[in-house]
mmCIF file of C-alpha atoms in Angstrom:
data_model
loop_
_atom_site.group_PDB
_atom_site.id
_atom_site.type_symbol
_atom_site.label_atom_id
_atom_site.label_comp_id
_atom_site.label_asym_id
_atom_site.label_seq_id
_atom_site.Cartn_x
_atom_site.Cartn_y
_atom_site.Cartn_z
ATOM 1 C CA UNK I 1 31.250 50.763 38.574
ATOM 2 C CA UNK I 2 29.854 52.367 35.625
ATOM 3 C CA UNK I 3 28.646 48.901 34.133
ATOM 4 C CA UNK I 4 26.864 48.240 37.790
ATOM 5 C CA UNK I 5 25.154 51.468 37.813
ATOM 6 C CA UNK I 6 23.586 50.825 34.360
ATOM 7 C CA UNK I 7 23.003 47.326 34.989
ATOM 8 C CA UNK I 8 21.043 47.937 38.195
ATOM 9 C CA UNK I 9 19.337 50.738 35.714
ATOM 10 C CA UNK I 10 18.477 48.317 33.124
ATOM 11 C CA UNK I 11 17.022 45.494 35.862
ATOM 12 C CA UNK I 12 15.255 48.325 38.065
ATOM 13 C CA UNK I 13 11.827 48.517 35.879
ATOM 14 C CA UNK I 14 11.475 44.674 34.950
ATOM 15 C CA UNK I 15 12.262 43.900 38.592
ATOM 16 C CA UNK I 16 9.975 46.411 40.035
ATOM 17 C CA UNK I 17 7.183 44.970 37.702
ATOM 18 C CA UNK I 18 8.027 41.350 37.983
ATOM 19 C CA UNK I 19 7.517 41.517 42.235
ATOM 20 C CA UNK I 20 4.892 43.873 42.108
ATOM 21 C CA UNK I 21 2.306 41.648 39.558
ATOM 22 C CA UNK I 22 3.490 38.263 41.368
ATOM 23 C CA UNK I 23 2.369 39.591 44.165
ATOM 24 C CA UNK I 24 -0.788 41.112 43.328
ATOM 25 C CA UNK I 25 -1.643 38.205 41.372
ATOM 26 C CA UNK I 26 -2.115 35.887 44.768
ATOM 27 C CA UNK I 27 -3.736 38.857 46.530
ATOM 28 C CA UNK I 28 -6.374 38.934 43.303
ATOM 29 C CA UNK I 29 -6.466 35.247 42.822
ATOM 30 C CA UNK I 30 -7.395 34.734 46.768
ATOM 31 C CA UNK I 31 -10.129 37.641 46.776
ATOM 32 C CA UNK I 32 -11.623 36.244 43.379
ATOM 33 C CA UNK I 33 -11.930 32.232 45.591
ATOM 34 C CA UNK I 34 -13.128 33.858 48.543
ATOM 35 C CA UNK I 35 -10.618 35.586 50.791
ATOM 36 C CA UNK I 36 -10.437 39.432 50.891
ATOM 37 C CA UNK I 37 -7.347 39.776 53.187
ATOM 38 C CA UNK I 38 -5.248 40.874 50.632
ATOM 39 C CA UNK I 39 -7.477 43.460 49.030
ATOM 40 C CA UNK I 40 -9.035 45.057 52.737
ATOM 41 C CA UNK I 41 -4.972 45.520 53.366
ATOM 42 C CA UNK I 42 -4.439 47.040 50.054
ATOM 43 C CA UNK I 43 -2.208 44.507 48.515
ATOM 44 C CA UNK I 44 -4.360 43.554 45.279
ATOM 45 C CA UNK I 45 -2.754 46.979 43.403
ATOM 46 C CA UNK I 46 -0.101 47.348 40.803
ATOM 47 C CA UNK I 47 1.525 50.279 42.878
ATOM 48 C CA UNK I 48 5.092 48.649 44.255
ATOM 49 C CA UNK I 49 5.393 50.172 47.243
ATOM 50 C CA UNK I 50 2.576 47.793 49.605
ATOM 51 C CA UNK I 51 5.002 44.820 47.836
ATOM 52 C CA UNK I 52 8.096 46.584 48.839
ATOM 53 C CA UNK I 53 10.200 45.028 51.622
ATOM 54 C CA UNK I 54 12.725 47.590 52.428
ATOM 55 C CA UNK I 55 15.006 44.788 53.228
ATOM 56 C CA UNK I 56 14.336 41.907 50.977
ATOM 57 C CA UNK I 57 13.498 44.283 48.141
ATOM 58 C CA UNK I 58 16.193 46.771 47.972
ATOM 59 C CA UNK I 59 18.865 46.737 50.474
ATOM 60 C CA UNK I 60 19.278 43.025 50.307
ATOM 61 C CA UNK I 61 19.827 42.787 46.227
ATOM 62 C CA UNK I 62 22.144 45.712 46.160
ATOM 63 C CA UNK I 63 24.676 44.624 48.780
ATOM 64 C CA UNK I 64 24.657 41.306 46.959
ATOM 65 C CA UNK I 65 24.893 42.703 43.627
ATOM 66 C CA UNK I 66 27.618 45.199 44.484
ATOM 67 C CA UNK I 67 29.926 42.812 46.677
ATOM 68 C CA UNK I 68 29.335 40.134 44.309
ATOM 69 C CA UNK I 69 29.711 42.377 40.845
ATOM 70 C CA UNK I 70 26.719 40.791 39.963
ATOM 71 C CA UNK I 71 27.259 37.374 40.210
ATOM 72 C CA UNK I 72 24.856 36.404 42.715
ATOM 73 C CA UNK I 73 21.796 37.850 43.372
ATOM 74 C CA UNK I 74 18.604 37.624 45.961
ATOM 75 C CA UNK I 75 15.719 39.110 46.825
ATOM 76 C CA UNK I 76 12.035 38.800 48.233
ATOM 77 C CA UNK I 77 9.368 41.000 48.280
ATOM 78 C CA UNK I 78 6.451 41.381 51.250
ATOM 79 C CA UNK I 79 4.450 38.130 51.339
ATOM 80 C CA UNK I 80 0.564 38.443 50.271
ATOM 81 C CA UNK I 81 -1.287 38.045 53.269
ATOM 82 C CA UNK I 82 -3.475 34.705 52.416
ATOM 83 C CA UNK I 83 -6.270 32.928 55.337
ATOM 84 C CA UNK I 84 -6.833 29.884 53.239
ATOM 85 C CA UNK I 85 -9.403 29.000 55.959
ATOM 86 C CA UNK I 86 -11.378 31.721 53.657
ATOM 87 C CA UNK I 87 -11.212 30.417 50.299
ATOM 88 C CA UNK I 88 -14.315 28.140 48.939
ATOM 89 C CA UNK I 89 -12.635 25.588 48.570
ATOM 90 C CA UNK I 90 -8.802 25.852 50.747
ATOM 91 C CA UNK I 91 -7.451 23.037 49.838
ATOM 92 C CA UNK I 92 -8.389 23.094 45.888
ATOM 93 C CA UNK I 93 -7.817 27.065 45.878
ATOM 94 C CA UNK I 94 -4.561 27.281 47.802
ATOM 95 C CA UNK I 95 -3.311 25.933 44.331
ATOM 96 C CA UNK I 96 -4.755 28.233 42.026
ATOM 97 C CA UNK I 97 -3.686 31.209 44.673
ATOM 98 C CA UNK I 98 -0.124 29.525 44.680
ATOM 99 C CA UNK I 99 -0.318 29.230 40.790
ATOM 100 C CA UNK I 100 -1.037 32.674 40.238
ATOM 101 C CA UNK I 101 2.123 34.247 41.150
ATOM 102 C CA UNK I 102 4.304 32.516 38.769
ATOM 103 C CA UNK I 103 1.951 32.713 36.035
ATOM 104 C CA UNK I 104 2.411 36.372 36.363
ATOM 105 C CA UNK I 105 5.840 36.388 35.550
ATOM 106 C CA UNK I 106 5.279 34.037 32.653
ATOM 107 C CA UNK I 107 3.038 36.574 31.376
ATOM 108 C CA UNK I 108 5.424 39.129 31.635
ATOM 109 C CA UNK I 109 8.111 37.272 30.118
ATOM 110 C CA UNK I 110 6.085 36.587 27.159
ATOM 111 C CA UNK I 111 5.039 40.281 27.181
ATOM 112 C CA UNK I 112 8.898 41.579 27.541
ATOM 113 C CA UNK I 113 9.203 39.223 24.480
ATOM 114 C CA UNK I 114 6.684 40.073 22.629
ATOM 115 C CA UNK I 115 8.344 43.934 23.211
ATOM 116 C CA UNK I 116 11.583 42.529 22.192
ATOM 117 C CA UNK I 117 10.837 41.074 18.761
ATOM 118 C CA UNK I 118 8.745 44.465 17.891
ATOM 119 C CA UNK I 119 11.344 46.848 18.798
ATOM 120 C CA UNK I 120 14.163 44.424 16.612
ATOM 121 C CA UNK I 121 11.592 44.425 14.110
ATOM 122 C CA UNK I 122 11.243 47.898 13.550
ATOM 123 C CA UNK I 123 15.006 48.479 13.712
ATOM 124 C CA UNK I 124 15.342 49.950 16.630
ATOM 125 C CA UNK I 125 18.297 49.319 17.859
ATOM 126 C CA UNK I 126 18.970 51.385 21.171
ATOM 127 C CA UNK I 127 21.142 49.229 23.459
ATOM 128 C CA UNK I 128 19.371 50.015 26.515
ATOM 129 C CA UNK I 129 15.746 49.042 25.799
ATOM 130 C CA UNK I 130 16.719 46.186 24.376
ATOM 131 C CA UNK I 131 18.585 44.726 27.065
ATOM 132 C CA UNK I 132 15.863 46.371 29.153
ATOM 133 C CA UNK I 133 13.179 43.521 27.119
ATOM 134 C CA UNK I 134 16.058 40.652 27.676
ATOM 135 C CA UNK I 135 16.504 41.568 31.598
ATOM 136 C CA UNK I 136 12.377 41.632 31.547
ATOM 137 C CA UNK I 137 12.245 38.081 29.917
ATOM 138 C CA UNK I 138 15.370 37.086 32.401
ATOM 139 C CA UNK I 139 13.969 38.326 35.123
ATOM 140 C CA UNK I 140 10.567 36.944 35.175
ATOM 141 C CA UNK I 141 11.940 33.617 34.325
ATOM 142 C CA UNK I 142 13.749 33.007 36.733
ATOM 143 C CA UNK I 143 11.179 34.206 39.447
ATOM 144 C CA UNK I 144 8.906 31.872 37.670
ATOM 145 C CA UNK I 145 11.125 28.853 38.214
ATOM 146 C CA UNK I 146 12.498 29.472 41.702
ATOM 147 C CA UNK I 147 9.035 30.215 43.021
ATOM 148 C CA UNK I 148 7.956 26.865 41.941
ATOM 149 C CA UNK I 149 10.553 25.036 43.655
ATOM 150 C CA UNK I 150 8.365 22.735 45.674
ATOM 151 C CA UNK I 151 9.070 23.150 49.230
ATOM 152 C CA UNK I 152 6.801 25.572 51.665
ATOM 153 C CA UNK I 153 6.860 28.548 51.885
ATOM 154 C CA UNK I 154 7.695 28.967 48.606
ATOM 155 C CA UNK I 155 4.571 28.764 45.795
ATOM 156 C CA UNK I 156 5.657 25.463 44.582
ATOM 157 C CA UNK I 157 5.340 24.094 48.073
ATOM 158 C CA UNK I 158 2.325 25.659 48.555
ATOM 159 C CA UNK I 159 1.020 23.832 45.196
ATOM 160 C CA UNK I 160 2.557 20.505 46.825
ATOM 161 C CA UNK I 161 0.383 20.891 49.827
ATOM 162 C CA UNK I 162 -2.255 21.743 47.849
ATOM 163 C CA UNK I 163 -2.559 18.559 45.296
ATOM 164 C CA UNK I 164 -1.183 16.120 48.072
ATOM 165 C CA UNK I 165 -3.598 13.838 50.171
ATOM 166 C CA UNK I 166 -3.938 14.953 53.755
ATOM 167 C CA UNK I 167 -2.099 12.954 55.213
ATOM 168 C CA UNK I 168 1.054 14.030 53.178
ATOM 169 C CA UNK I 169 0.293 17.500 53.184
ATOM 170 C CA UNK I 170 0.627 18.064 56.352
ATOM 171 C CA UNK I 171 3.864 16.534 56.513
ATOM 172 C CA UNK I 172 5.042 18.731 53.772
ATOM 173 C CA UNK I 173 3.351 21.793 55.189
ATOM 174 C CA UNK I 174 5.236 20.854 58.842
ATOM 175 C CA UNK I 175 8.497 22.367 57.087
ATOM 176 C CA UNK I 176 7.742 25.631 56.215
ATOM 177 C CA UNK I 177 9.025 27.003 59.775
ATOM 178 C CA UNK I 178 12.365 26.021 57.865
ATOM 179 C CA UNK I 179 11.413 26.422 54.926
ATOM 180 C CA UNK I 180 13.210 29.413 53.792
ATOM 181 C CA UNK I 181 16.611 28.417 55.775
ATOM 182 C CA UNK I 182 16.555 25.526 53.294
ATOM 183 C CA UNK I 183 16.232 26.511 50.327
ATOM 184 C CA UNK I 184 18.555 29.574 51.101
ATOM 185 C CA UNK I 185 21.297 26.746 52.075
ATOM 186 C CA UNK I 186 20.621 25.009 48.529
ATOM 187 C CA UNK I 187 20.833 27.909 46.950
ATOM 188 C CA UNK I 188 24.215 28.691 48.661
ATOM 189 C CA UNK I 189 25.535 25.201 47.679
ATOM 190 C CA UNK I 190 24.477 25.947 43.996
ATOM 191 C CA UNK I 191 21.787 22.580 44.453
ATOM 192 C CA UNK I 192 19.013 24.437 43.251
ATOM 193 C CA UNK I 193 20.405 25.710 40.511
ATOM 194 C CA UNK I 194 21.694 22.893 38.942
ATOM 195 C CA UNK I 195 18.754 20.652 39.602
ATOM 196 C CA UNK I 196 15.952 23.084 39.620
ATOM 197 C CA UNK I 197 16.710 26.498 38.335
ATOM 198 C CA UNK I 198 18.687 25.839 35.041
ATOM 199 C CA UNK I 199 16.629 22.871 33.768
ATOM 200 C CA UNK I 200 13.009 24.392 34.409
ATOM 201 C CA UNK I 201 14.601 27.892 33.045
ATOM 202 C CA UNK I 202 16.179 25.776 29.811
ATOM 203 C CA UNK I 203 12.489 24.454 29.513
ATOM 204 C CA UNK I 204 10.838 28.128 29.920
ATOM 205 C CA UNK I 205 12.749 29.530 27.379
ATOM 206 C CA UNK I 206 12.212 26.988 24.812
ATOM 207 C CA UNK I 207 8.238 27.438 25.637
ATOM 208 C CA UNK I 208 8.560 31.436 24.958
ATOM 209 C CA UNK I 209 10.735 30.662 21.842
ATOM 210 C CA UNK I 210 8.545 28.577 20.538
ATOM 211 C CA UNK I 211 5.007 30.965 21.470
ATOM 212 C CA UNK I 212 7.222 33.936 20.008
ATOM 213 C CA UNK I 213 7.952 32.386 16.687
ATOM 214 C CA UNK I 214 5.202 33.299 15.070
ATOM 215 C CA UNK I 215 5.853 36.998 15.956
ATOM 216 C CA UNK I 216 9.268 36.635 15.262
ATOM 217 C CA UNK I 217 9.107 35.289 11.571
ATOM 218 C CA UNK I 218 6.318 38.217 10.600
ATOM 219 C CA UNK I 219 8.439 41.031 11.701
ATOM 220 C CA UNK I 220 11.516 39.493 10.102
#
């Protein structure tokens, strides 16, 4: 129980970070192409609590994490409210919108790295804020990857729709009423994990490895 409680300890800042940019990354991406839902409702802010779901965001993960000891875990936070009928250009900007959530937490994970490799570097050693930058570069990653998954509503999908011709992207965008029930029952059968998740993740890594290395061989 011990372990848990310091787990969920170590996760609780990189998580509360990683949901709370994504999110205010669409809202700021949409009001910067045209559409100031988002901001009039106060969602373009780095203060959690407007991304907070009490649900998706807290109760949800914790039961899972708990009854599972930690070896499944799921979340969501409150979607950004986005009228794409707003944007300059809605078909064009629905992608950068979509984009901009993801890119977020590939920003962070390079920033948790960057964190990582100067604390190591410096000999600082603490356990906690170490695994603190690792659970930051995990964390983001794997938002990063299963928010691209292309199917609606998920950013991915939304991308799809975006850089499909009409014709196909309103098939696509037709399954977003079951969207979610989907890709929660290939996440359940451990699909989208082994075709999306650990493949894009393998790849994401190997792109922050490879960006770090520079830092990493000066503070050797």
């Amino acid at each position: 129980m011990s372990d848990l409680v310091q787990t969920v300890l170590i996760y609780a800042l990189p998580v509360i970070f990683a949901i709370t940019l994504h999110e205010a990354a669409h809202g700021y991406a949409a009001l910067r192409l045209g559409d100031n839902t988002a901001s009039v409702l106060g969602r373009v802010t780095l203060n959690p609590f407007p991304h907070i779901d009490p649900v998706g965001t807290i109760l949800l993960p914790l039961l899972l994490y708990f009854s599972t000891s930690g070896a499944f875990l799921f979340g969501y936070a409150k979607p950004v409210p986005v009228r794409f009928d707003q944007l300059r250009h809605p078909k064009r900007d629905m992608v950068w919108v979509a984009l901009a959530g993801p890119g977020a937490n590939l920003l962070q994970a390079l920033i948790w790295g960057v964190l990582f490799y100067v604390l190591t570097g410096n000999g600082i050693t603490e356990r906690f804020f170490i695994e603190m930058c690792k659970a930051g570069m995990l964390t983001n990653v794997v938002m990063f990857a299963f928010n691209l998954f292309p199917l609606p509503p998920l950013d991915g999908g939304r991308i799809l729709v975006g850089l499909l011709p009409w014709r196909q992207a309103v098939l696509v965008s037709r399954v977003e009423p079951w969207g979610f029930f989907i890709v929660m029952a290939l996440v359940l059968t451990g699909l989208i994990s082994a075709w999306w998740m650990q493949p894009l993740m393998g790849l994401t890594f190997d792109f922050l490895k490879l960006t770090l290395s520079p830092l990493a061989a000066v503070l050797r």
